[in-house]
Every structure is written in C-alpha cells, then in structure tokens.
Coordinates of C-alpha atoms and ligand atoms in Angstrom, one line a residue:
M222 CA 139.7 -183.4 -34.3
K223 CA 142.1 -183.9 -31.8
A224 CA 141.2 -186.3 -28.9
G225 CA 141.3 -185.5 -25.5
T226 CA 139.5 -184.6 -22.7
V227 CA 135.8 -182.7 -23.4
A228 CA 137.1 -179.3 -21.7
E229 CA 140.5 -179.6 -24.1
R230 CA 138.3 -180.0 -27.1
S231 CA 135.7 -177.3 -25.6
S232 CA 138.2 -175.1 -25.5
T233 CA 138.9 -174.5 -29.4
A234 CA 135.3 -173.7 -29.8
H235 CA 137.1 -170.3 -28.9
G236 CA 139.9 -171.1 -30.5
N237 CA 140.6 -171.5 -34.7
N238 CA 137.1 -173.4 -35.2
A239 CA 135.1 -170.6 -33.7
G240 CA 134.5 -169.4 -36.7
S241 CA 133.6 -172.3 -38.9
R242 CA 131.0 -173.1 -35.7
Q243 CA 129.4 -169.8 -36.2
R244 CA 129.0 -169.8 -40.7
A245 CA 128.0 -173.2 -39.5
R246 CA 124.6 -172.1 -37.6
E247 CA 124.6 -168.5 -39.6
T248 CA 123.8 -171.2 -42.8
S249 CA 121.9 -173.1 -41.9
A250 CA 120.3 -169.9 -39.6
D251 CA 119.8 -167.5 -42.7
T252 CA 117.9 -169.8 -44.4
P253 CA 114.1 -169.6 -43.6
F254 CA 113.0 -172.9 -41.7
G255 CA 112.0 -175.8 -43.2
K256 CA 112.9 -178.1 -45.7
N257 CA 109.7 -176.4 -47.8
G258 CA 111.3 -172.7 -46.9
A259 CA 108.4 -172.0 -44.0
A260 CA 109.6 -168.6 -44.4
S261 CA 107.4 -167.3 -41.7
T262 CA 109.2 -169.2 -38.9
M263 CA 112.0 -167.4 -36.9
S264 CA 115.5 -166.8 -37.5
T265 CA 117.6 -169.9 -35.0
L266 CA 120.2 -167.0 -34.7
Y267 CA 117.6 -164.0 -33.2
I268 CA 116.0 -167.3 -30.5
R269 CA 119.6 -167.8 -30.0
A270 CA 120.2 -163.9 -29.1
R271 CA 116.8 -164.3 -27.6
M272 CA 116.9 -167.2 -24.9
G273 CA 120.3 -167.3 -22.6
K274 CA 122.3 -170.2 -21.3
I275 CA 118.7 -170.9 -18.2
C276 CA 114.7 -172.2 -19.4
V277 CA 113.0 -172.4 -16.4
A278 CA 110.5 -175.6 -16.1
I279 CA 107.0 -173.3 -15.6
T280 CA 104.6 -175.8 -14.3
G281 CA 100.9 -175.2 -12.0
P282 CA 98.0 -177.0 -11.2
T283 CA 96.1 -174.3 -13.1
P284 CA 96.6 -171.7 -16.0
A285 CA 96.4 -168.7 -13.2
E286 CA 98.7 -170.3 -10.5
M287 CA 100.7 -171.2 -14.0
L288 CA 101.1 -167.6 -15.0
E289 CA 102.0 -166.8 -12.0
N290 CA 104.9 -169.0 -11.2
A291 CA 106.0 -168.1 -14.5
E292 CA 105.6 -163.6 -13.9
K293 CA 107.8 -164.9 -10.3
V294 CA 110.8 -165.8 -12.2
V295 CA 110.6 -163.7 -14.9
R296 CA 111.7 -161.4 -13.3
E297 CA 114.9 -163.3 -12.7
N298 CA 115.4 -165.0 -16.0
H299 CA 114.2 -164.3 -19.5
F300 CA 113.6 -167.6 -20.8
V301 CA 111.2 -170.3 -20.0
E302 CA 109.3 -173.3 -20.6
F303 CA 105.5 -173.9 -20.5
R304 CA 104.8 -177.5 -19.1
L305 CA 101.3 -177.4 -20.7
D306 CA 100.9 -181.0 -19.7
Y307 CA 100.9 -180.4 -16.5
L308 CA 97.3 -178.8 -16.5
P309 CA 93.9 -180.2 -17.0
N310 CA 92.6 -178.5 -19.9
P311 CA 96.0 -177.2 -21.7
L312 CA 93.5 -175.2 -24.7
A313 CA 92.4 -172.7 -22.1
A314 CA 95.3 -171.5 -20.5
L315 CA 95.9 -170.4 -23.9
P316 CA 94.3 -166.6 -24.1
K317 CA 96.1 -166.3 -20.6
L318 CA 98.8 -167.6 -21.5
K319 CA 99.4 -165.1 -25.0
Q320 CA 98.2 -162.2 -22.8
F321 CA 100.8 -162.7 -21.3
L322 CA 103.2 -163.4 -23.9
Y323 CA 102.1 -160.2 -25.1
E324 CA 102.6 -158.1 -22.3
R325 CA 106.4 -159.2 -21.4
S326 CA 107.9 -159.4 -25.3
E327 CA 111.0 -159.9 -23.3
V328 CA 110.3 -163.1 -22.8
T329 CA 110.7 -166.3 -24.4
A330 CA 109.2 -168.7 -24.2
I331 CA 109.2 -173.1 -25.4
A332 CA 105.3 -174.8 -25.3
T333 CA 105.7 -178.9 -24.1
C334 CA 102.8 -181.1 -23.4
R335 CA 104.3 -183.4 -22.7
R336 CA 101.6 -187.3 -22.9
V337 CA 102.6 -189.7 -20.4
T338 CA 104.3 -192.0 -22.9
G339 CA 107.4 -189.7 -23.5
G340 CA 107.5 -189.4 -19.5
G341 CA 104.3 -186.5 -19.6
K342 CA 101.3 -185.7 -17.7
F343 CA 99.1 -185.5 -20.9
K344 CA 97.1 -188.1 -21.1
G345 CA 95.5 -186.9 -24.5
T346 CA 95.9 -187.9 -28.2
I347 CA 99.3 -187.3 -30.3
A348 CA 96.1 -184.9 -32.9
A349 CA 95.6 -183.2 -29.3
E350 CA 98.8 -182.5 -28.3
L351 CA 100.2 -181.5 -31.9
E352 CA 96.3 -178.9 -31.5
I353 CA 97.9 -177.4 -27.7
L354 CA 101.7 -176.6 -29.7
E355 CA 100.5 -175.2 -32.9
K356 CA 97.8 -172.8 -30.5
A357 CA 100.2 -172.3 -28.5
A358 CA 103.0 -171.4 -31.2
A359 CA 100.2 -169.2 -32.9
A360 CA 99.6 -167.1 -28.6
G361 CA 102.9 -166.1 -29.4
C362 CA 105.5 -169.0 -28.2
H363 CA 108.7 -169.1 -29.8
L364 CA 109.5 -173.2 -29.3
V365 CA 107.1 -176.2 -29.6
D366 CA 108.8 -178.9 -27.4
V367 CA 107.7 -182.2 -30.3
E368 CA 109.2 -185.5 -28.9
L369 CA 110.6 -187.8 -31.2
Q370 CA 107.9 -190.5 -31.0
T371 CA 105.3 -187.9 -31.4
A372 CA 106.4 -186.3 -34.7
E373 CA 107.4 -189.8 -35.8
H374 CA 103.4 -190.1 -36.1
T375 CA 102.6 -187.3 -37.4
K376 CA 103.0 -186.2 -41.4
P377 CA 105.3 -183.1 -41.6
A378 CA 102.6 -181.2 -43.3
Q379 CA 101.0 -180.6 -39.7
L380 CA 104.8 -180.4 -38.6
E381 CA 105.1 -177.6 -40.8
R382 CA 101.8 -175.5 -38.9
I383 CA 103.8 -175.0 -36.1
R384 CA 106.1 -173.5 -37.6
A385 CA 103.8 -171.7 -40.0
R386 CA 102.5 -170.2 -36.5
G387 CA 105.9 -168.6 -36.5
A388 CA 107.6 -171.0 -33.4
A389 CA 111.3 -172.7 -33.9
L390 CA 110.9 -176.5 -33.8
I391 CA 112.8 -178.6 -30.3
I392 CA 112.4 -182.3 -31.2
S393 CA 113.2 -184.1 -27.9
Y394 CA 113.9 -187.9 -27.3
H395 CA 114.1 -189.2 -23.1
D396 CA 115.4 -191.6 -22.3
F397 CA 114.4 -192.9 -18.1
E398 CA 116.9 -195.8 -18.0
S399 CA 120.5 -195.0 -19.2
T400 CA 123.0 -193.2 -21.3
K401 CA 123.0 -195.0 -24.9
D402 CA 122.6 -194.7 -28.3
L403 CA 122.9 -190.7 -28.7
D404 CA 124.9 -190.9 -32.0
K405 CA 121.9 -193.0 -33.5
V406 CA 118.7 -191.0 -31.5
F407 CA 120.2 -187.9 -32.8
E408 CA 120.5 -189.2 -36.7
K409 CA 116.5 -189.9 -36.6
I410 CA 116.0 -187.0 -35.3
K411 CA 117.9 -184.4 -37.8
P412 CA 116.1 -185.6 -41.0
Y413 CA 113.0 -183.1 -39.4
H414 CA 115.0 -180.2 -39.8
A415 CA 114.3 -178.6 -36.5
E416 CA 115.9 -175.9 -35.9
F417 CA 116.7 -177.9 -32.1
I418 CA 117.4 -181.1 -31.3
K419 CA 117.4 -182.1 -27.3
I420 CA 118.5 -185.5 -26.2
V421 CA 118.1 -186.3 -22.9
S422 CA 119.5 -189.6 -20.9
T423 CA 119.0 -190.9 -17.7
A424 CA 123.0 -191.1 -16.4
K425 CA 123.8 -194.0 -13.5
T426 CA 127.4 -193.9 -13.2
L427 CA 129.9 -190.3 -13.2
S428 CA 131.0 -192.2 -17.4
D429 CA 127.8 -191.1 -18.3
N430 CA 128.4 -188.2 -17.9
V431 CA 131.8 -188.0 -19.6
T432 CA 129.8 -190.2 -22.8
M433 CA 127.0 -187.5 -22.9
M434 CA 129.2 -184.0 -22.5
R435 CA 131.6 -186.1 -25.4
F436 CA 128.3 -186.6 -27.6
L437 CA 127.6 -183.1 -27.0
D438 CA 130.9 -182.2 -28.3
R439 CA 131.1 -184.0 -31.4
R440 CA 127.8 -183.0 -32.8
R441 CA 128.1 -179.1 -31.9
D442 CA 128.8 -178.2 -35.4
E443 CA 125.5 -180.1 -36.6
A444 CA 122.8 -179.2 -34.8
N445 CA 121.4 -176.2 -32.1
L446 CA 121.6 -179.9 -30.0
I447 CA 120.6 -179.0 -25.6
G448 CA 121.9 -182.3 -23.9
I449 CA 121.4 -183.7 -19.9
S450 CA 122.3 -186.5 -18.1
M451 CA 118.7 -186.8 -15.5
G452 CA 118.9 -187.9 -12.4
E453 CA 121.7 -187.8 -9.1
Q454 CA 124.6 -189.3 -10.6
G455 CA 123.9 -186.3 -13.8
T456 CA 124.8 -183.1 -12.2
I457 CA 127.8 -183.1 -13.7
S458 CA 126.3 -182.3 -17.3
R459 CA 124.0 -179.7 -15.6
V460 CA 126.7 -178.2 -14.6
L461 CA 128.9 -178.4 -17.0
G462 CA 126.7 -179.8 -20.3
L463 CA 126.6 -175.9 -21.7
R464 CA 130.7 -175.6 -21.5
A465 CA 130.7 -179.3 -23.6
G466 CA 127.8 -177.7 -26.0
S467 CA 124.3 -177.8 -25.2
V468 CA 122.6 -174.3 -26.1
F469 CA 121.1 -174.4 -23.3
T470 CA 119.9 -176.0 -20.5
F471 CA 116.6 -176.5 -17.9
A472 CA 116.3 -175.7 -14.3
S473 CA 113.3 -175.9 -12.4
A474 CA 111.6 -172.5 -10.5
H475 CA 112.6 -173.6 -7.4
A476 CA 113.5 -176.6 -5.0
G477 CA 111.1 -179.0 -4.5
G478 CA 109.5 -177.7 -8.2
E479 CA 111.7 -180.4 -10.2
T480 CA 110.4 -181.2 -13.2
G481 CA 113.3 -184.3 -14.0
P482 CA 114.7 -186.8 -12.3
G483 CA 118.0 -184.5 -10.9
Q484 CA 116.9 -181.3 -11.9
I485 CA 118.6 -178.3 -10.3
D486 CA 116.6 -175.1 -9.4
L487 CA 117.2 -171.7 -10.9
R488 CA 119.0 -170.4 -7.3
T489 CA 121.2 -172.9 -7.4
L490 CA 121.8 -173.1 -10.4
R491 CA 122.7 -170.2 -10.8
E492 CA 124.2 -168.8 -6.8
T493 CA 126.4 -172.0 -6.1
W494 CA 127.3 -173.9 -9.6
R495 CA 127.6 -170.0 -10.8
I496 CA 126.4 -171.6 -14.6
D497 CA 127.0 -168.0 -16.2
Q498 CA 130.9 -167.8 -15.3
I499 CA 131.6 -172.0 -16.4
D500 CA 133.8 -171.2 -19.3
A501 CA 136.7 -173.2 -20.5
S502 CA 138.9 -172.7 -17.9
T503 CA 136.7 -173.0 -15.3
K504 CA 139.1 -175.8 -12.9
V505 CA 137.1 -178.2 -12.2
Y506 CA 136.7 -180.0 -8.3
G507 CA 134.1 -181.9 -6.7
V508 CA 133.5 -184.7 -3.5
A509 CA 133.5 -188.2 -4.2
G510 CA 132.2 -190.9 -2.7
N511 CA 128.7 -192.7 -1.7
P512 CA 127.0 -191.2 -0.5
V513 CA 127.3 -187.3 -0.8
R514 CA 124.1 -185.9 -1.6
H515 CA 123.5 -184.7 1.7
S516 CA 127.3 -183.7 1.4
L517 CA 127.7 -179.8 2.6
S518 CA 131.4 -179.9 0.4
P519 CA 130.0 -178.4 -2.8
L520 CA 128.0 -175.0 -0.4
M521 CA 131.2 -174.5 1.1
H522 CA 134.0 -174.8 -1.9
N523 CA 132.0 -173.5 -4.6
M524 CA 131.1 -170.0 -1.4
A525 CA 134.7 -170.1 -1.6
F526 CA 135.7 -170.6 -4.9
R527 CA 133.5 -166.8 -5.1
R528 CA 134.8 -165.5 -2.5
E529 CA 137.5 -165.3 -3.0
T530 CA 137.6 -164.7 -7.6
V531 CA 139.3 -168.4 -8.2
N532 CA 137.7 -169.4 -11.6
A533 CA 136.5 -172.9 -10.0
V534 CA 133.7 -175.3 -9.8
F535 CA 133.0 -177.9 -6.9
L536 CA 130.3 -181.3 -8.1
P537 CA 129.3 -184.1 -5.6
L538 CA 130.8 -187.4 -7.0
Q539 CA 128.6 -189.4 -6.7
T540 CA 129.7 -193.1 -6.7
G541 CA 131.6 -196.0 -4.6
R542 CA 132.9 -197.2 -7.8
M543 CA 136.1 -196.6 -8.5
N544 CA 137.0 -197.1 -12.3
D545 CA 134.5 -195.0 -12.9
L546 CA 135.6 -192.5 -10.9
L547 CA 139.2 -192.1 -12.7
T548 CA 137.3 -191.9 -16.2
L549 CA 135.2 -188.6 -15.1
V550 CA 139.1 -187.0 -13.3
E551 CA 140.3 -188.2 -16.8
E552 CA 138.5 -187.1 -19.4
V553 CA 137.0 -183.9 -17.7
P554 CA 139.5 -183.1 -16.8
L555 CA 139.0 -182.9 -12.3
H556 CA 141.9 -180.0 -11.3
G557 CA 141.0 -182.1 -7.1
L558 CA 138.7 -183.6 -5.6
A559 CA 137.1 -184.5 -1.9
V560 CA 137.8 -188.3 -1.0
T561 CA 135.3 -190.1 1.1
M562 CA 133.8 -193.4 2.0
P563 CA 134.6 -195.8 0.7
L564 CA 137.2 -194.6 -1.5
K565 CA 139.6 -193.0 1.2
A566 CA 141.7 -195.6 1.0
E567 CA 141.3 -197.6 -1.9
I568 CA 142.5 -193.3 -4.2
L569 CA 146.3 -194.2 -2.9
K570 CA 147.2 -196.7 -5.6
H571 CA 146.0 -194.0 -8.1
L572 CA 147.5 -191.5 -7.1
E573 CA 151.5 -191.0 -8.1
K574 CA 152.3 -189.9 -5.0
T575 CA 151.1 -188.7 -1.4
D576 CA 152.0 -187.1 1.8
A577 CA 154.3 -189.3 4.6
L578 CA 150.6 -189.1 7.1
S579 CA 148.2 -190.0 4.0
E580 CA 149.8 -193.3 3.3
K581 CA 150.6 -194.7 7.3
I582 CA 146.9 -193.7 7.6
G583 CA 146.1 -195.4 4.9
A584 CA 143.8 -193.2 3.9
C585 CA 142.6 -190.1 1.6
N586 CA 140.7 -187.1 1.6
T587 CA 142.3 -185.1 -0.7
V588 CA 143.6 -185.1 -4.2
V589 CA 145.5 -182.2 -6.4
R590 CA 146.1 -182.4 -9.9
S591 CA 149.6 -181.2 -10.4
Q592 CA 151.0 -178.7 -13.6
D593 CA 152.2 -183.0 -14.8
G594 CA 149.0 -184.1 -15.1
K595 CA 149.6 -186.5 -11.8
L596 CA 147.0 -187.0 -8.8
Y597 CA 148.9 -186.2 -5.6
G598 CA 147.4 -187.2 -1.6
F599 CA 146.6 -185.3 0.9
N600 CA 145.0 -186.2 4.2
T601 CA 143.6 -182.9 5.6
D602 CA 141.2 -184.7 8.3
V603 CA 144.7 -185.4 10.2
A604 CA 145.1 -180.8 10.9
A605 CA 141.3 -180.6 11.2
V606 CA 141.9 -182.4 13.8
V607 CA 144.9 -181.3 15.0
R608 CA 144.8 -177.7 15.0
P609 CA 141.4 -176.6 16.7
L610 CA 142.8 -178.9 19.7
E611 CA 146.1 -177.3 19.7
R612 CA 144.2 -173.8 19.8
R613 CA 142.9 -175.4 23.1
L614 CA 145.4 -176.7 24.3
S615 CA 149.2 -178.1 24.6
L616 CA 149.2 -181.2 22.9
K617 CA 152.4 -182.5 24.1
G618 CA 151.9 -185.4 26.7
A619 CA 147.8 -184.3 26.3
K620 CA 145.6 -187.3 28.0
I621 CA 143.7 -188.1 24.6
L622 CA 140.5 -190.5 24.8
V623 CA 139.7 -191.8 20.9
L624 CA 136.8 -193.2 20.7
G625 CA 136.5 -195.2 17.7
A626 CA 138.7 -196.6 15.0
G627 CA 137.7 -196.4 11.4
G628 CA 138.5 -193.9 9.5
A629 CA 138.6 -190.7 11.4
A630 CA 139.9 -191.9 13.8
R631 CA 142.5 -193.3 13.1
A632 CA 144.4 -189.2 10.9
A633 CA 142.8 -188.2 15.1
V634 CA 145.2 -190.8 16.8
F635 CA 147.9 -190.5 14.6
G636 CA 147.7 -186.9 14.9
L637 CA 148.0 -186.6 17.5
V638 CA 151.0 -189.2 18.2
D639 CA 151.9 -187.4 16.3
K640 CA 152.0 -184.2 18.4
G641 CA 153.4 -186.0 21.5
A642 CA 150.1 -186.8 22.8
D643 CA 149.6 -189.9 24.7
V644 CA 146.8 -191.9 22.3
A645 CA 144.3 -194.3 24.4
I646 CA 141.3 -195.9 21.8
W647 CA 138.4 -197.3 23.1
N648 CA 137.2 -199.4 19.7
R649 CA 133.6 -201.5 20.0
T650 CA 135.6 -204.1 18.3
P651 CA 138.7 -204.6 20.3
E652 CA 141.2 -206.0 18.2
T653 CA 140.5 -203.0 15.3
A654 CA 141.7 -200.5 18.5
K655 CA 144.6 -202.9 19.3
K656 CA 145.4 -202.8 15.9
L657 CA 145.2 -199.7 15.6
A658 CA 147.6 -198.8 18.8
R659 CA 150.2 -200.7 17.6
Q660 CA 150.8 -199.3 13.9
A661 CA 150.3 -195.9 15.8
K662 CA 152.0 -196.2 18.8
A663 CA 149.3 -195.9 21.3
K664 CA 147.0 -197.8 23.4
T665 CA 143.8 -199.3 24.2
I666 CA 141.7 -198.6 26.7
R667 CA 138.8 -201.1 28.7
R668 CA 135.1 -199.6 28.3
E669 CA 135.6 -200.9 32.2
Q670 CA 138.0 -197.9 32.4
L671 CA 136.7 -195.1 31.3
A672 CA 134.4 -194.1 34.8
K673 CA 138.2 -193.6 37.3
T674 CA 139.6 -192.5 34.5
S675 CA 140.6 -189.1 33.9
F676 CA 142.1 -186.7 30.5
D677 CA 142.5 -184.1 29.4
V678 CA 140.4 -184.8 25.6
I679 CA 138.0 -187.2 24.6
V680 CA 137.6 -187.4 21.2
N681 CA 135.0 -188.8 19.6
A682 CA 135.1 -191.2 16.4
T683 CA 131.8 -192.9 15.4
P684 CA 129.1 -192.3 13.9
I685 CA 127.2 -192.8 17.1
G686 CA 125.5 -188.9 17.7
M687 CA 124.9 -188.5 13.5
R688 CA 121.3 -187.7 12.8
G689 CA 119.4 -190.8 12.0
V690 CA 122.0 -193.1 13.8
K691 CA 121.8 -195.3 16.9
P692 CA 121.7 -195.5 19.6
A693 CA 121.7 -192.4 21.0
Y694 CA 124.9 -191.8 22.9
L695 CA 128.2 -194.2 23.5
L696 CA 129.5 -192.5 27.0
E697 CA 127.2 -192.4 29.7
P698 CA 128.4 -189.1 31.8
K699 CA 129.4 -190.5 34.1
E700 CA 132.7 -191.8 32.0
I701 CA 132.9 -188.3 30.0
N702 CA 136.2 -187.7 32.3
A703 CA 137.6 -185.3 30.4
R704 CA 138.8 -181.0 30.6
L705 CA 137.9 -180.9 26.9
V706 CA 134.9 -182.9 24.2
F707 CA 135.2 -183.4 20.5
D708 CA 133.1 -185.0 18.7
L709 CA 134.3 -185.1 14.8
V710 CA 130.5 -185.8 14.2
Y711 CA 129.1 -182.7 12.7
N712 CA 125.1 -183.8 11.7
P713 CA 122.8 -182.0 13.9
I714 CA 125.6 -179.6 16.0
E715 CA 124.1 -180.1 19.6
T716 CA 125.0 -183.8 19.4
S717 CA 123.4 -186.1 22.8
F718 CA 127.8 -186.3 23.4
I719 CA 129.0 -182.4 23.4
R720 CA 125.1 -181.7 25.4
M721 CA 126.5 -184.0 27.7
A722 CA 129.9 -182.4 28.5
R723 CA 128.0 -179.0 28.2
E724 CA 125.9 -179.9 31.2
K725 CA 129.2 -181.0 33.0
G726 CA 130.3 -177.4 32.1
L727 CA 132.3 -178.5 29.5
P728 CA 134.1 -176.4 27.0
V729 CA 133.4 -178.0 23.7
V730 CA 134.9 -178.2 19.9
T731 CA 131.9 -179.8 17.4
G732 CA 132.0 -180.8 14.7
I733 CA 131.5 -178.4 12.8
E734 CA 135.3 -177.2 13.8
M735 CA 136.8 -179.8 12.1
F736 CA 134.3 -180.5 8.5
V737 CA 135.7 -177.0 8.1
Q738 CA 139.2 -177.0 8.3
Q739 CA 139.8 -180.1 6.8
G740 CA 137.6 -178.5 3.9
A741 CA 139.9 -175.3 5.0
R742 CA 142.8 -176.8 4.0
Q743 CA 141.4 -178.5 0.8
F744 CA 140.8 -175.2 -0.7
E745 CA 145.1 -174.6 0.3
I746 CA 145.9 -177.3 -1.3
W747 CA 143.8 -176.6 -4.7
T748 CA 143.4 -172.8 -5.1
G749 CA 147.3 -171.4 -3.1
K750 CA 145.4 -169.0 -1.7
P751 CA 144.2 -169.2 2.2
A752 CA 140.4 -169.9 2.8
P753 CA 137.7 -167.8 4.1
E754 CA 137.8 -170.2 6.9
S755 CA 135.0 -167.7 8.8
E756 CA 132.8 -167.4 5.8
M757 CA 132.9 -171.2 4.8
L758 CA 132.0 -171.7 8.7
R759 CA 129.1 -169.1 8.3
V760 CA 128.1 -171.3 5.0
V761 CA 127.7 -174.8 6.6
L762 CA 126.0 -172.8 9.7
H763 CA 123.3 -171.6 8.2
A764 CA 122.4 -174.7 6.2
L765 CA 122.1 -176.9 8.8
K766 CA 120.3 -174.8 10.6
H767 CA 118.0 -174.4 7.8
E768 CA 117.8 -178.2 7.0
R769 CA 117.0 -178.0 11.3
E770 CA 114.2 -176.2 10.6
A771 CA 112.9 -177.5 7.9
A772 CA 112.8 -181.3 8.5
A773 CA 111.0 -179.4 12.1
G774 CA 108.9 -178.3 9.4
A775 CA 108.3 -181.0 8.0
K776 CA 107.5 -183.3 12.0
A777 CA 104.5 -180.5 12.5
Ligands
NAP435 P1 134.4 -195.7 10.5 O1 135.2 -195.6 9.5 O2 133.3 -196.0 9.7 O3 134.4 -196.2 11.8 C1 132.9 -196.2 12.4 C2 133.3 -196.3 13.7 O4 132.8 -196.1 14.6 C3 134.5 -197.6 13.4 O5 135.1 -197.4 14.7 C4 132.9 -198.4 14.2 O6 133.3 -199.9 15.2 C5 132.8 -197.5 14.8 N1 131.1 -197.1 15.6 C6 129.9 -197.7 14.5 N2 128.8 -197.6 15.2 C7 128.8 -197.9 16.2 C8 127.9 -198.3 17.2 N3 126.7 -198.5 17.0 N4 129.1 -198.0 18.8 C9 130.5 -197.9 19.4 N5 130.9 -198.0 17.9 C10 130.6 -198.2 16.7 O7 134.0 -194.1 9.8 P2 134.4 -192.7 10.0 O8 134.9 -192.2 8.4 O9 135.7 -193.3 10.9 O10 133.5 -191.9 10.3 C11 133.1 -191.9 11.8 C12 132.2 -190.5 11.9 O11 133.5 -189.7 12.6 C13 131.2 -190.1 10.8 O12 130.1 -190.5 11.2 C14 131.5 -188.7 10.4 O13 130.4 -187.8 11.4 C15 132.8 -188.6 11.9 N6 133.7 -187.3 10.5 C16 133.4 -185.6 11.0 C17 134.2 -186.4 9.8 C18 133.7 -184.1 10.2 O14 134.4 -183.6 8.8 N7 133.4 -183.7 11.2 C19 135.3 -185.9 9.2 C20 135.3 -187.5 8.9 C21 134.7 -188.1 10.0 P3 133.0 -201.4 14.9 O15 135.1 -201.4 14.4 O16 133.0 -201.9 15.4 O17 133.2 -201.4 13.6

C-alpha cells in the first residue's frame, strides 16, 4: 500500500480495497469459530451487523443499579458492555442479566470482569473470572472480553467452553503507561483466533494517536480490531479511530461514569463529535496548545459545523510541543488549527505565509491548509477586539487604554492603532509595554496617571479577573475613567472589572464577544461560509452557565 496520511489510506478502504477487505472478513466469519470449530458460537458477521459503532460501558454498585443504568442507555444505544468487575459479587447478577437480555433482544452485550492486575476491579482469581464469563455467556451475553494476561494463563479448552456457550471472544490488552509495541501485542493475541482483538494504549502525546491509527489501518484486514488510546491526549483516537479501522469504540453512559481514562460519554460522542457521521472525507480541525482541556472552542466549532452542515470535526489538541503538533497536522492530516498558548508565536516559522498583522504582532491564532497542502496563518484575535469596538464607536482618534502587553494585548494594540486609535499601554512590567509601544507606534502610561486620565475605552488584556487568578481585580474604581469598558477575560462572564464598570453606569463589552468573534472569523477562513455567530454565542453562554452552576453545586 502506498505510504500516505491515515485519512488517505483509510479512504482507499471505501474504494478498491473494499472488496478484498470484505471478503477477508467474510472468509473468517463464515467459518465456525475456534480452531476446532465450535459450531454453536455466533457468526462474527451477525454480531458485527447488530452491534453498531459505539459500545457504552455500564457499571453500578449493585446488580439492580447496573441494570437500571443499562435500561436508560439501551433506549439510545443498543450496544453495551457490562462491567461485572464493578460488582462486589458478579455471579449474583447473572440471573437478572439473563432476564434483561431475554426481554431486550435488540441489545448486544459484552461481558467483562477485568481483574485488578489488568486495570479492572475484580479481586478474584483467573479461574473465578473465567467462571463468571462463561456463565455470562450462558446468560446471553454475545461477547466476552478476556484480558491477554488471563488468556495466557488459561487452557485453550477453557476459552472454547466460553465460545461453546454461544459468545464470541474479545482478547484485549491494556497499556496504562504508553503507546508502544502495538504490532508485537497483536502478534501475541493472533494465535488465540479470537473473533475480536482489542488493543488499548495510553496517549502521552498527540503523535501517539497517529501511532494507534496507523496500526489500525495496517492491521484492519487481518482481524476485527478495536483500537483506542486512553488519556486526555487520546481523544483523537476515540473520535477518528473508527475511520482508521477500529470496529467500534467505547463510551461512558454519562460524564463522570468513565471506565477508562479519557473515555467520552455517549451524548458528547454523538452530539459534539458526531461520531456517527465521520467518514473518510470528514475534514479535521482542532485547537492546539496547553492547556486546552477546558477550551470552549471544540463545543463552539463543532456546533457551527453541524449547524452549517459542514462535514468536519474539531478536536482538542493538548500539546506544548510544536513537533508533536506538526506530526499530527501532516499525518491525519488536519485542515485547520486554532492556535493558542504557548504555540502562537512558534507556529509562525512553520507556515508558508501569514497575513501582514500576524507578522507584525508576531503571533498567529488561525491556520488553514490550502488546496496545495500548504499552511497559511491569520490572526483573528485582532478583528475580534476591533470589531466589537467599531460597532460601538468610531476608532479613529479614539483614546484607548490597553492593560497588559502579552499576546492578547499585542493583537489589541496593533489592531487599534491600525484603525487610527490613540493607544496608551500600561503593563506590570514597564519594559514590555515600552517595547510594544515602540513597535506598534503607541505610547505608554504610568499607573499613577490613570486616576486623572479619561479614555474612550479601557481594554483589559491581562488575566486578572479570570476564575482562580489572583489578585481578583487590577484597577481601583477611581482609575476607571472611560466611556466604555472591554474585558478580554471571558470566564467568568462578569469579571470584577466588568462589575465595577457597571456599578459606575458604564457600558461594557465582555470577553465572550471577543471569543465568539475570533472563532467566527476562524470558521469563515476555514469554510468560506458566514459563521452562525448567534448560535456560537448561545452555545458558549450555555456552557459557561452550566460550568458556573456545577461549580456552585460542588461548593454547596
Ligand atoms: P500573556 O501573553 O501571558 O500576557 C499576560 C499579560 O498580563 C502580560 O502583560 C502580563 O504582564 C499581564 N499580567 C499577568 N499577570 C498579571 C498580574 N498579576 N498583574 C498585572 N498584570 C499581569 O496572556 P495573553 O495571551 O495576552 O492573554 C491575556 C488574557 O486575555 C487571558 O488571560 C485571557 O483571559 C484573555 N484572552 C481572551 C481571549 C478571548 O477570546 N476573549 C483571547 C485571548 C486572550 P507581565 O508582562 O508583567 O508579565
């Protein structure tokens, strides 16, 4: 097979290779399972046709609660994994499980009773685990998951006994530390002739997802493979793994109900990542930087893609290392990036060309891959500061104070000077303010002058006011002498600066407006379509409100 990106090679599966791939699977599936032909087991094709793309892990402290949880999930998703190891006495749950599966013939179920040594919760012996799994198969579970470690200490006849009960076998392997030796593990599992091979690693870098997806793509013809990288950085493999060759992926029943690090809940996987719609032609975008864990960009952009029926997905790309990011950009390949700290400046030298303002500012927050495959950079932070102000006043000759001299302040100062504003900069470190003033043709101002100077606008471009940042406020009320106040901080929406301005009866612009504006311009650069701004604003406000309520609930 020609070398290429993961997506290019995956797309051939829908073309010339599709026939041979299908034949390969049918050949193995038409044969009764097991080397010695345990004819009573179900056909792999039959199971694959039933199962769907997402398997939801079901847990519960008691059999009744586990089945109650399953009851809720199967209304939306018929494919579930019963994590029997979460129960204090898994055997006691089987009669109820049998009844459940008997009454819901549409459900396809995996039984798992992972021992502590394999990363599960079952404290019993291998023999006890196998007894539970065999009985779960007899109770109607269509698949059973046996950890490689268990299989290695089990006689083949014992595994055949499980199959003879009518269940297909998944042999699984979990690496909680790294993503390595995937082919070696595959070769170890292959001799067991399991109907499904599941290999789960841990992503410590973005490139680990590429390793996993390349592996899936390379081996997808040889077995029914399930491959996922766990951890915060494994989201990419959870969302794009299916198109790389994973037969299905796992989800938790709800946020907080994860059975593996980095597992995503069913609703998010369906509604935010739209995993059911991702195919070979889905364009991939993401927000790159560190931290991006709590970034609202994925929520906002995925909603905008859905709303405007753009076949694209937007992922969090948590990394502080440029090489790691560039590997992903080339291998997946990515069609565009939102770039954030600490990569905004460093990315510049890896771009074919940037717009004039990005070059002047020395920072780029938006990358797009053009048709020729080259990467071009833009800075939408500038428009996101300038436009909300232009809507409210004429910037030509306007007296504007910018607090801060970091990345956001640079975008604000260059953008406002470019529009003819008279910009003064105050920064905690005066030298940085002076340097920026020199570069942007602005001026600096001393702190003691603020109380006796009036401005048309004061812009806060420092993190002061952000949740968790100390001190809680920067300016004293007597230093806020302006006709309009703009706080770039957007979490919380009402910062101390905004509150003080309101108390003085001043109109305000919140950081949310900037956030949505910079995202809307990114959307337009990537898609060439007008951005659904009001919908983007709505989803971000909703998420922040939800976050605030959750935080208040946790404190109460
Ligand atoms: P940055 O490059 O790290 O710059 C931070 C600036 O704030 C520096 O000038 C720094 O002064 C100053 N500062 C930090 N801590 C301070 C303190 N305790 N007291 C006084 N000044 C302090 O960060 P950035 O990228 O410019 O981002 C700044 C803020 O803008 C972020 O926290 C974010 O909330 C907001 N922002 C919002 C959006 C949006 O879409 N709404 C987009 C980008 C940024 P020194 O030079 O003395 O260190």
